[in-house]
Short mmCIF file of C-alpha atoms in Angstrom, two decimals:
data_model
loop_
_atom_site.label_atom_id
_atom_site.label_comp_id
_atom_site.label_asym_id
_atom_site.label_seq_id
_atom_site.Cartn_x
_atom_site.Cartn_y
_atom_site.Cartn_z
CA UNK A 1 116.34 91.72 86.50
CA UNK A 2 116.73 93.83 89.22
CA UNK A 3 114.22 96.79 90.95
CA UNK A 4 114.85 99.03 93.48
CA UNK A 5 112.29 100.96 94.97
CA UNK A 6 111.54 103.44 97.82
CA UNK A 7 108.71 103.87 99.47
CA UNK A 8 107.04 106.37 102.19
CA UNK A 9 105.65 104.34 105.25
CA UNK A 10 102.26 103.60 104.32
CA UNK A 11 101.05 100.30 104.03
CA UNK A 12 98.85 101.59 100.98
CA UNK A 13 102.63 101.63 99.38
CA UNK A 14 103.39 98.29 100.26
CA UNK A 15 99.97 96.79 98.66
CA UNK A 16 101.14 98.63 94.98
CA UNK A 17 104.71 96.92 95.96
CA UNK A 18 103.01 93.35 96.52
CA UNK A 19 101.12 94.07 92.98
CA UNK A 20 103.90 94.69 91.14
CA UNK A 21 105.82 91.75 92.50
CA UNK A 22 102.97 89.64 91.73
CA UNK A 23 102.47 90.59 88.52
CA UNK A 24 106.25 90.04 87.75
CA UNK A 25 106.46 86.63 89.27
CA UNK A 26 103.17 85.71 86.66
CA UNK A 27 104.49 86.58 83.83
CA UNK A 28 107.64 84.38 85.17
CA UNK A 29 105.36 81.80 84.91
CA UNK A 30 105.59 81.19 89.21
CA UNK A 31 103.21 78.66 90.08
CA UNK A 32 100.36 79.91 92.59
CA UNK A 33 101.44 78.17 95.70
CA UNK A 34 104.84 79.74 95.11
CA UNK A 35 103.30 83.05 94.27
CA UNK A 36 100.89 83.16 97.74
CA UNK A 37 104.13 81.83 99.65
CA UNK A 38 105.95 85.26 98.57
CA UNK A 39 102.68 87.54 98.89
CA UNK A 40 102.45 86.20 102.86
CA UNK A 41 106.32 86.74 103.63
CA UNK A 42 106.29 90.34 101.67
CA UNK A 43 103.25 91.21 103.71
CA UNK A 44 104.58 89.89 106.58
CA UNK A 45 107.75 91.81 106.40
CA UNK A 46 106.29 95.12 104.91
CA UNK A 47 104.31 95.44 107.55
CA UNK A 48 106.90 94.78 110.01
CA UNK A 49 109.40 97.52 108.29
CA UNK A 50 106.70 100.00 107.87
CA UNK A 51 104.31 99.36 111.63
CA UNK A 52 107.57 97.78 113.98
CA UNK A 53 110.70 99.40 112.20
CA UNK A 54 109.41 102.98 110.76
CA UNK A 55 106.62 102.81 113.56
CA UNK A 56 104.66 104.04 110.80
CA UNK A 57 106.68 107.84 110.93
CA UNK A 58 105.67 109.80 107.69
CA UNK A 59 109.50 110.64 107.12
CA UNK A 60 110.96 107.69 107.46
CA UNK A 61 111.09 105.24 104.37
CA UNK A 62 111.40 101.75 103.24
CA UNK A 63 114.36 100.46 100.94
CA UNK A 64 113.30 97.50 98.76
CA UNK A 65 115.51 95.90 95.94
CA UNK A 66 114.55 92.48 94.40
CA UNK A 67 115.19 90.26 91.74
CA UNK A 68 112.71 87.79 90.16
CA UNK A 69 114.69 85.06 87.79
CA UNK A 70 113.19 81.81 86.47
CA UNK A 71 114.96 80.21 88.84
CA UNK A 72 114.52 82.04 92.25
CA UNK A 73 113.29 85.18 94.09
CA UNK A 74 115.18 87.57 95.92
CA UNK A 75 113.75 90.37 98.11
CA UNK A 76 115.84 93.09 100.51
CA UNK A 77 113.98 95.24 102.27
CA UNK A 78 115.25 98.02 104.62
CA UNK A 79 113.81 100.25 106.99
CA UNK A 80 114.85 103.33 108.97
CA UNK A 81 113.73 101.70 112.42
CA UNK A 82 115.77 101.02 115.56
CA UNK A 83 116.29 97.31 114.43
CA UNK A 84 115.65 94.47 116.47
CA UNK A 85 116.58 90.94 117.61
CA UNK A 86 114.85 88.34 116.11
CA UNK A 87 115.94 86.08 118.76
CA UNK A 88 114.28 87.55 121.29
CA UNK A 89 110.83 87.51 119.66
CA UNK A 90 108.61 84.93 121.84
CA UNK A 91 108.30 82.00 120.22
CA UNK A 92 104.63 82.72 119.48
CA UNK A 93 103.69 78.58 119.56
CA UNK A 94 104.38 78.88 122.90
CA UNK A 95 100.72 78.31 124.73
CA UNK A 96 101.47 81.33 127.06
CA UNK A 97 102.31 83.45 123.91
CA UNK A 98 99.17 82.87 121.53
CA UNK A 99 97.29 84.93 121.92
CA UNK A 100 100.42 87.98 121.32
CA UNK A 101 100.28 89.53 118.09
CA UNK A 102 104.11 89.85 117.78
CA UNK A 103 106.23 86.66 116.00
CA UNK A 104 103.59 84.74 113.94
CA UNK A 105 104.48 87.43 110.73
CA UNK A 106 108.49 85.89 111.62
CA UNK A 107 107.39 82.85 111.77
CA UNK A 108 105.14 82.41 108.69
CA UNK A 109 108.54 84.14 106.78
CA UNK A 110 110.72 81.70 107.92
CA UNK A 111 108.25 78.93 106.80
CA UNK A 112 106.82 80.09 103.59
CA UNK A 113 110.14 80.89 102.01
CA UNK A 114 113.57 79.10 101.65
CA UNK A 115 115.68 81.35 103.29
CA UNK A 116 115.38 84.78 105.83
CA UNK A 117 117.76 86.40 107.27
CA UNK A 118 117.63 89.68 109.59
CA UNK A 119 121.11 92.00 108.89
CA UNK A 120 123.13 94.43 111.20
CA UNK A 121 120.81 95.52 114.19
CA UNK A 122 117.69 94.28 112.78
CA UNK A 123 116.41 96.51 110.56
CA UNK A 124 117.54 94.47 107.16
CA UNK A 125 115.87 91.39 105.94
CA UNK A 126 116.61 89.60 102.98
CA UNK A 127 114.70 86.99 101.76
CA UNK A 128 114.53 83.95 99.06
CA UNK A 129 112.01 81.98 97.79
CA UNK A 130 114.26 79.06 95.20
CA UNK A 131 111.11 78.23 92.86
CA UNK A 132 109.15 74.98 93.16
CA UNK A 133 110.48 72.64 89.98
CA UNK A 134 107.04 71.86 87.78
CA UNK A 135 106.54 68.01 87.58
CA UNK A 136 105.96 67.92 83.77
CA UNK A 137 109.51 69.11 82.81
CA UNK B 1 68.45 99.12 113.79
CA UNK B 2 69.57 99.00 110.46
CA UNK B 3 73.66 98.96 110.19
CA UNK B 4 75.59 102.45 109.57
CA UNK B 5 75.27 102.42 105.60
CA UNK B 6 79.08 103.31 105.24
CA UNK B 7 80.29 100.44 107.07
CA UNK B 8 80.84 97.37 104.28
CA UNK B 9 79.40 94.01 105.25
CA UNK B 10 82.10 91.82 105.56
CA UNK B 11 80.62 88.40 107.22
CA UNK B 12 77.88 87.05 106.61
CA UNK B 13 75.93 85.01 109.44
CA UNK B 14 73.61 82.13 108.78
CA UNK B 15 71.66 80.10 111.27
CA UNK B 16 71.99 76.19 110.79
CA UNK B 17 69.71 74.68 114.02
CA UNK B 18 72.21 76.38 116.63
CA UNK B 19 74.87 77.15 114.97
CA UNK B 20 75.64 80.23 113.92
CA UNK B 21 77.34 80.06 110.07
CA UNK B 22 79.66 82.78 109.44
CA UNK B 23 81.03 83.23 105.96
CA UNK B 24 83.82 85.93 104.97
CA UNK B 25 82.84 88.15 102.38
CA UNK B 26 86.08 89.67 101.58
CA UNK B 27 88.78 87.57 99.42
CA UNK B 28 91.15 88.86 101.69
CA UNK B 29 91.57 89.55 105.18
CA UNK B 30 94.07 91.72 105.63
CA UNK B 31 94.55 95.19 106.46
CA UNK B 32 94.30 96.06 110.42
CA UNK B 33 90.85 98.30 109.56
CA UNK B 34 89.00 95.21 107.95
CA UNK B 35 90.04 92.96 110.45
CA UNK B 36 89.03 95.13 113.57
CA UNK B 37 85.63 94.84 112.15
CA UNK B 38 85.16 91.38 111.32
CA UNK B 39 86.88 90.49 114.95
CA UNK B 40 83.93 93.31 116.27
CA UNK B 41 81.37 91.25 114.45
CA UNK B 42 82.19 87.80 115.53
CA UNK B 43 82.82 88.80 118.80
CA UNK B 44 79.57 90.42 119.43
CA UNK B 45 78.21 86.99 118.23
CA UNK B 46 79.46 85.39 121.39
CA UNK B 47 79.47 88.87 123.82
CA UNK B 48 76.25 90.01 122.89
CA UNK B 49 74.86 87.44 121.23
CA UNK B 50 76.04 84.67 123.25
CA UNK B 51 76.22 82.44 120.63
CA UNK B 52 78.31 79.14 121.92
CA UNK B 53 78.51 76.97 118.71
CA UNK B 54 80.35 79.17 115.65
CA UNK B 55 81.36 77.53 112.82
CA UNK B 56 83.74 79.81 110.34
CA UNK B 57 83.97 78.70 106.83
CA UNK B 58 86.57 80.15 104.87
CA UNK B 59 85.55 78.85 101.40
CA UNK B 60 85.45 82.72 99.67
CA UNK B 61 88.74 83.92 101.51
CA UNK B 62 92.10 83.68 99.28
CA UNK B 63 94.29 85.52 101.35
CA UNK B 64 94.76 85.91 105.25
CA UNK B 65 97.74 87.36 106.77
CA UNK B 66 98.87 87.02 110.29
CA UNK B 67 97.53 90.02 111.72
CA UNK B 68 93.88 88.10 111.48
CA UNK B 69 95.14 84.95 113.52
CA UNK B 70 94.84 87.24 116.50
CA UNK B 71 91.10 87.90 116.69
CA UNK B 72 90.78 83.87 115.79
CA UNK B 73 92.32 82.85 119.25
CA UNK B 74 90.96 85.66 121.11
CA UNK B 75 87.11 84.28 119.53
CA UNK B 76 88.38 80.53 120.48
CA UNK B 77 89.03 81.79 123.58
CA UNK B 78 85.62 83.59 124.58
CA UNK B 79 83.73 80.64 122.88
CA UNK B 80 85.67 78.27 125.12
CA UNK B 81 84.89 80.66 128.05
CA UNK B 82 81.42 80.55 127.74
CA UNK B 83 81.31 76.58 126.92
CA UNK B 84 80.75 76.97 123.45
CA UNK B 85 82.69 75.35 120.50
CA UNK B 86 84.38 77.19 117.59
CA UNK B 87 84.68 75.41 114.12
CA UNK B 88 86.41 76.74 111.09
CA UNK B 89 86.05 74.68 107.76
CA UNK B 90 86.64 74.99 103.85
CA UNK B 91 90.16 76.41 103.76
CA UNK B 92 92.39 76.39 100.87
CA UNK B 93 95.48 74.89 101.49
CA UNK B 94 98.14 77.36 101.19
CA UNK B 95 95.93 79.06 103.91
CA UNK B 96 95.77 75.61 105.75
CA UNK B 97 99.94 76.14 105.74
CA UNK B 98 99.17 79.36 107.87
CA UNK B 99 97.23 77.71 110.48
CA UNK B 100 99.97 74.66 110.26
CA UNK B 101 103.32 76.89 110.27
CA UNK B 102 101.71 79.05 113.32
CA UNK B 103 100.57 75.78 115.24
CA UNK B 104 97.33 76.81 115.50
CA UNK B 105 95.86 73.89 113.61
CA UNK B 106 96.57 71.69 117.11
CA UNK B 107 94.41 74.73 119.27
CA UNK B 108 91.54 75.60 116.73
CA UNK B 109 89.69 72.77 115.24
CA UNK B 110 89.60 72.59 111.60
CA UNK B 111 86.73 70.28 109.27
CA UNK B 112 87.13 70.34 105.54
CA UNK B 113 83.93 70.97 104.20
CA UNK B 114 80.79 72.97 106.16
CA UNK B 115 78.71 69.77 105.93
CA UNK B 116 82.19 68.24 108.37
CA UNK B 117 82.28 71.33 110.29
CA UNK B 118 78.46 71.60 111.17
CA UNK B 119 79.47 67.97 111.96
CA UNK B 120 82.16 69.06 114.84
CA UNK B 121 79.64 70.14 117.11
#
């Protein structure tokens, strides 16, 4: 199963995005821990593509494609912004950086989900989340 | 003195001796509106109020993203500024893993239950 969907820059757009995923990943049968691991890193990346990358500009979109199997997750989501570096985001553990807004949303990606990866100059991220194996199988 | 009537309540603040109880309302804390004006309301708790011993308990919220962590050090901070203490207790644990991932479980101080929290102090 694969979806692709576009979407204008409005983070109202991204919430009906995160339902639909949601839903999906349900009726895969996704445990909830897995499911609230891919809510954070969508909303954490939505909001990144939509307030960082389209700088929230009317006419600019958002590109997402994903795949849900029983097996794993697969999100890439595109935006129209100017791209950026992830490697020169602050580490935002950093005492001197806590109290920035800017990195935590990278960092609770990279730790929620198995793999992320920024593409190109930074305005592609792909993401997957390989599903948690139940104990009773 | 009564609050604007189009402005949703979304903490709710309880006095325990000294300590001033603040419970979330809201399920989740997300968007950038709603969480401008739950940082507004706990920080007028400390700036206006100057209340120094908060205690946050997180038992109704099911969803925080990071764009709420911000107002949580910036509260820590004026708390800690004024000599006070800041608590926050009852949270789930996928939420916990927030707090973890972001290191912000070594800064804030965390109790699991309000009874351990109003403990803390």
């Amino acid at each position: 199963m694969a979806v692709e969907l576009t979407i204008a820059s409005d983070l109202g757009e991204a919430r009906r995005v995160q339902e639909t995923i949601e839903a999906a990943l349900q009726t895969t049968g996704y445990s909830e821990h897995d499911i609230f691991a891919i809510k954070l890193a969508l909303e954490e990346a939505l909001v990144n593509a939509i307030k960082h990358g389209n700088q929230m500009d009317p006419d600019k979109r958002v590109f997402i494609a994903y795949s849900i199997t029983a097996e794993r997750f697969d999100i890439r989501i595109t935006d129209e912004g100017a791209g950026f570096n992830p490697d020169d985001v602050p580490d935002p553990t950093a005492i001197e950086n806590l109290e920035r807004p800017c990195g935590r949303g990278l960092l609770l990606m990279r730790g929620f989900m198995t793999h992320v990866e920024y593409h190109g100059k930074g305005n592609v991220v792909t993401m997957t989340k390989i599903r948690d194996v139940p104990n009773s199988e | 003195m009564s609050s604007q009537p189009s402005r949703k309540r979304r903490v709710e603040v309880e006095d325990i001796g000294d300590i001033a109880v603040v419970n979330f309302l809201e399920k989740k804390i997300l968007d950038e509106q709603s969480i401008q004006m739950i940082g507004d309301d706990l920080f007028r708790l400390v700036d206006e109020l100057g209340r120094r011993k908060i205690l946050l308990n997180f038992g109704n919220v099911e969803f925080l993203s990071s764009a709420a962590l911000g107002k949580l050090i910036t509260l820590h901070r004026k708390v800690q500024g004024i000599q006070g203490k800041l608590v926050l207790c009852k949270i789930a644990k996928d939420i916990y893993d927030v707090f973890k991932i972001t290191k912000l479980d070594k800064i804030l101080t965390i109790a699991p239950d309000e009874q351990a929290g109003l403990q803390a102090f």
